[in-house]
Amino acid sequence: MSDEYEFTNEVYYDDDADESVLADKTVAVLGYGSQGHAHAQNLDDSGVDVVVGLREDSSSRDAAREDGLDVATPVEAAARADIVSVLVPDTVQPDVYEAIREEMDPGDTLQFAHGFNIHYGQIEPSEDVNVTMVAPKSPGHLVRRNYEAGEGTPGLLAIYQDPTGEAHDIGLAYAKAIGCTRAGVVETTFREETETDLFGEQAVLCGGITSLVKHAYETLVDAGYSPEMAYFECLNEVKLIVDLMYEGGLGEMWDSVSDTAEYGGLTRGDMVVDDHARQNMEEVLAAVQDGTFAREWINENQANRPAYKQLRQAEKDHEIEVVGENLRALFAWGEAGSEAEEDTEETAERERQRADD
């Protein structure tokens, strides 16, 4: 890293956080899904007084108790807590907050791992409570695994309101207790986290890359090439390239591929993802910034998700999914990837549980 580079946002590490801030406080973790189980267990292992808030009919209650945690209803947990960490899905958070609102005393802290509902006004907290965000940049099972290994997961810290003057210290102490300051915690805002997160998901991580893969696959198959070869070249090898970029940036990737691949990528990449694609990205960002996407998603949920269900099924039915499932089952490298598949299944199961909680 260049000695001349200065981070735009402040970055905090273990020495910057004081866990004693949490010594006399109880933390209620609402939800026991992907993030909830990791936060609750890491906090508990860090010596923090934790209570998990789950509905009486929640399927996660037994799991939380088996993990040695105290369990109560969300209202009971919030009543006991000084810090309430809301880790249920975005779509149910407003209803959960309305249920616990009266249990939050002046000076308590309301905490999130994503800024959606605060930023778009779906939750309007009382002015006398701190509102913070501690957001690990990783699925919950990795947050937990890294903590147990003595390592950390990078995270974000944001303060929305701070009537006590202690919100920043509380958020940073919480980040340390779940292991994030071991790796580094970047300070941001609710607006920046929400809008960049949604844009990244839509333009690259979940939307852009899957659309690019499908279009490339269809181009080869329509030109007469076998589905198997199209799958290998347009989907299977994506992981190899992404891993290189993750480990060392674009430079590491270019240094690792062949000169032919590098020249082809440098000269043809912008032909595919051109200025028109950039304009489309700007439209996607604008819809995030002005709340168009948020309103669309809120309305979609209120209507019982008809478009979501249809699009989800169409994605599952795409030919590339059929080809890929059979190839992965056929080849030995499918067995080598079984641990990763188990991680994915674990995350999916945690997400299903979290949706129920």
CSV table of C-alpha atoms in Angstrom, one decimal, residues 142-313:
chain,number,residue,atom,x,y,z
A,142,LEU,CA,-17.8,-16.5,8.5
A,143,VAL,CA,-18.1,-13.8,11.2
A,144,ARG,CA,-18.5,-16.6,13.7
A,145,ARG,CA,-15.8,-18.8,12.2
A,146,ASN,CA,-13.3,-16.0,12.0
A,147,TYR,CA,-13.9,-15.0,15.6
A,148,GLU,CA,-13.4,-18.6,16.8
A,149,ALA,CA,-10.1,-18.7,14.8
A,150,GLY,CA,-8.9,-15.6,16.6
A,151,GLU,CA,-9.3,-13.6,13.4
A,152,GLY,CA,-11.6,-10.8,12.4
A,153,THR,CA,-14.1,-9.8,9.8
A,154,PRO,CA,-14.0,-6.2,8.3
A,155,GLY,CA,-17.0,-4.1,9.3
A,156,LEU,CA,-18.7,-0.8,9.0
A,157,LEU,CA,-19.7,1.7,11.8
A,158,ALA,CA,-22.2,4.4,11.4
A,159,ILE,CA,-24.0,6.8,13.8
A,160,TYR,CA,-27.4,8.1,12.9
A,161,GLN,CA,-28.3,9.9,16.2
A,162,ASP,CA,-26.4,10.3,19.4
A,163,PRO,CA,-28.3,12.0,22.2
A,164,THR,CA,-26.1,10.5,24.9
A,165,GLY,CA,-22.8,11.5,23.3
A,166,GLU,CA,-21.7,7.8,23.7
A,167,ALA,CA,-23.1,6.2,20.6
A,168,HIS,CA,-19.7,6.1,18.8
A,169,ASP,CA,-17.9,4.4,21.8
A,170,ILE,CA,-20.8,1.9,22.2
A,171,GLY,CA,-20.8,1.0,18.5
A,172,LEU,CA,-17.1,0.6,18.4
A,173,ALA,CA,-17.1,-1.5,21.5
A,174,TYR,CA,-19.8,-3.7,20.0
A,175,ALA,CA,-17.7,-4.0,16.8
A,176,LYS,CA,-14.7,-5.2,18.9
A,177,ALA,CA,-16.8,-7.7,20.8
A,178,ILE,CA,-18.0,-9.4,17.6
A,179,GLY,CA,-14.4,-9.4,16.2
A,180,CYS,CA,-14.6,-6.7,13.5
A,181,THR,CA,-11.9,-4.4,14.9
A,182,ARG,CA,-9.4,-7.3,14.6
A,183,ALA,CA,-9.6,-6.8,10.9
A,184,GLY,CA,-10.6,-3.1,10.7
A,185,VAL,CA,-13.8,-1.1,11.0
A,186,VAL,CA,-14.5,1.6,8.5
A,187,GLU,CA,-16.6,4.6,9.5
A,188,THR,CA,-19.5,5.5,7.2
A,189,THR,CA,-23.0,6.9,7.3
A,190,PHE,CA,-26.4,5.2,7.1
A,191,ARG,CA,-27.0,6.8,3.7
A,192,GLU,CA,-23.6,5.8,2.3
A,193,GLU,CA,-23.9,2.2,3.5
A,194,THR,CA,-27.4,1.8,2.3
A,195,GLU,CA,-27.1,3.3,-1.1
A,196,THR,CA,-23.7,1.7,-1.9
A,197,ASP,CA,-24.9,-1.7,-0.6
A,198,LEU,CA,-28.0,-1.7,-2.8
A,199,PHE,CA,-26.1,-0.4,-5.8
A,200,GLY,CA,-23.4,-3.0,-5.5
A,201,GLU,CA,-25.9,-5.8,-5.1
A,202,GLN,CA,-27.9,-4.7,-8.1
A,203,ALA,CA,-25.1,-3.5,-10.5
A,204,VAL,CA,-22.4,-6.1,-9.8
A,205,LEU,CA,-22.6,-8.7,-7.1
A,206,CYS,CA,-26.1,-10.2,-7.5
A,207,GLY,CA,-27.5,-8.5,-10.6
A,208,GLY,CA,-24.8,-7.5,-12.9
A,209,ILE,CA,-22.6,-10.6,-12.7
A,210,THR,CA,-25.4,-13.1,-13.0
A,211,SER,CA,-26.8,-11.3,-16.0
A,212,LEU,CA,-23.4,-11.1,-17.6
A,213,VAL,CA,-22.9,-14.8,-17.0
A,214,LYS,CA,-26.2,-15.8,-18.5
A,215,HIS,CA,-25.8,-13.6,-21.5
A,216,ALA,CA,-22.3,-15.0,-22.2
A,217,TYR,CA,-23.6,-18.6,-21.8
A,218,GLU,CA,-26.5,-18.0,-24.1
A,219,THR,CA,-24.2,-16.4,-26.7
A,220,LEU,CA,-22.0,-19.5,-26.9
A,221,VAL,CA,-24.9,-22.0,-26.9
A,222,ASP,CA,-26.8,-20.0,-29.6
A,223,ALA,CA,-23.6,-20.1,-31.7
A,224,GLY,CA,-23.6,-23.9,-31.6
A,225,TYR,CA,-21.1,-24.6,-28.8
A,226,SER,CA,-21.9,-27.2,-26.2
A,227,PRO,CA,-23.7,-26.1,-23.0
A,228,GLU,CA,-21.0,-27.9,-21.0
A,229,MET,CA,-18.2,-25.8,-22.5
A,230,ALA,CA,-20.3,-22.6,-22.2
A,231,TYR,CA,-20.8,-23.4,-18.5
A,232,PHE,CA,-17.2,-23.9,-17.8
A,233,GLU,CA,-16.0,-20.8,-19.6
A,234,CYS,CA,-18.7,-18.4,-18.5
A,235,LEU,CA,-19.6,-19.5,-15.0
A,236,ASN,CA,-17.3,-22.1,-13.5
A,237,GLU,CA,-14.1,-20.0,-14.0
A,238,VAL,CA,-15.6,-16.8,-12.6
A,239,LYS,CA,-14.5,-18.0,-9.1
A,240,LEU,CA,-10.9,-18.3,-10.2
A,241,ILE,CA,-10.8,-14.7,-11.4
A,242,VAL,CA,-12.8,-13.3,-8.5
A,243,ASP,CA,-10.5,-15.0,-6.0
A,244,LEU,CA,-7.5,-13.4,-7.7
A,245,MET,CA,-9.1,-10.0,-7.5
A,246,TYR,CA,-10.1,-10.5,-3.9
A,247,GLU,CA,-6.6,-11.4,-2.9
A,248,GLY,CA,-4.7,-8.8,-4.7
A,249,GLY,CA,-7.0,-6.5,-6.7
A,250,LEU,CA,-7.2,-6.1,-10.5
A,251,GLY,CA,-3.4,-6.1,-10.8
A,252,GLU,CA,-3.0,-9.5,-9.1
A,253,MET,CA,-5.6,-10.9,-11.6
A,254,TRP,CA,-3.9,-9.4,-14.7
A,255,ASP,CA,-0.5,-10.7,-13.5
A,256,SER,CA,-1.9,-14.2,-13.0
A,257,VAL,CA,-3.6,-14.8,-16.3
A,258,SER,CA,-1.9,-15.4,-19.6
A,259,ASP,CA,-0.8,-12.5,-21.8
A,260,THR,CA,-3.4,-13.6,-24.3
A,261,ALA,CA,-6.2,-13.4,-21.7
A,262,GLU,CA,-4.9,-10.1,-20.5
A,263,TYR,CA,-4.7,-8.5,-23.9
A,264,GLY,CA,-8.2,-9.9,-24.8
A,265,GLY,CA,-9.7,-8.6,-21.6
A,266,LEU,CA,-8.1,-5.2,-21.8
A,267,THR,CA,-9.2,-4.7,-25.4
A,268,ARG,CA,-12.6,-6.3,-25.4
A,269,GLY,CA,-13.9,-5.8,-21.8
A,270,ASP,CA,-15.1,-2.3,-22.5
A,271,MET,CA,-16.8,-3.4,-25.7
A,272,VAL,CA,-19.1,-5.6,-23.6
A,273,VAL,CA,-19.5,-3.3,-20.6
A,274,ASP,CA,-19.5,-0.1,-22.5
A,275,ASP,CA,-20.6,3.5,-21.9
A,276,HIS,CA,-24.2,2.4,-22.3
A,277,ALA,CA,-23.8,-0.1,-19.5
A,278,ARG,CA,-22.4,2.8,-17.4
A,279,GLN,CA,-25.4,4.9,-18.2
A,280,ASN,CA,-27.6,2.0,-17.1
A,281,MET,CA,-25.6,1.8,-13.8
A,282,GLU,CA,-26.2,5.5,-13.2
A,283,GLU,CA,-30.0,4.9,-13.7
A,284,VAL,CA,-29.8,2.0,-11.2
A,285,LEU,CA,-28.0,4.3,-8.7
A,286,ALA,CA,-30.5,7.1,-9.2
A,287,ALA,CA,-33.3,4.7,-8.4
A,288,VAL,CA,-31.6,3.8,-5.2
A,289,GLN,CA,-30.8,7.4,-4.2
A,290,ASP,CA,-34.3,8.8,-4.8
A,291,GLY,CA,-36.0,5.9,-3.1
A,292,THR,CA,-37.6,4.4,-6.2
A,293,PHE,CA,-36.2,1.0,-5.6
A,294,ALA,CA,-37.1,1.1,-1.8
A,295,ARG,CA,-40.7,2.0,-2.6
A,296,GLU,CA,-40.9,-0.7,-5.2
A,297,TRP,CA,-39.5,-3.4,-2.8
A,298,ILE,CA,-41.8,-2.2,0.0
A,299,ASN,CA,-44.8,-2.4,-2.3
A,300,GLU,CA,-43.7,-5.8,-3.6
A,301,ASN,CA,-43.6,-7.2,0.0
A,302,GLN,CA,-47.0,-5.7,0.8
A,303,ALA,CA,-48.4,-7.5,-2.3
A,304,ASN,CA,-47.0,-10.8,-1.1
A,305,ARG,CA,-44.1,-10.7,-3.6
A,306,PRO,CA,-45.7,-11.7,-6.9
A,307,ALA,CA,-42.9,-10.4,-9.2
A,308,TYR,CA,-40.2,-11.6,-6.8
A,309,LYS,CA,-41.5,-15.2,-6.8
A,310,GLN,CA,-41.9,-15.2,-10.6
A,311,LEU,CA,-38.4,-13.9,-11.2
A,312,ARG,CA,-36.9,-16.3,-8.7
A,313,GLN,CA,-38.5,-19.3,-10.3
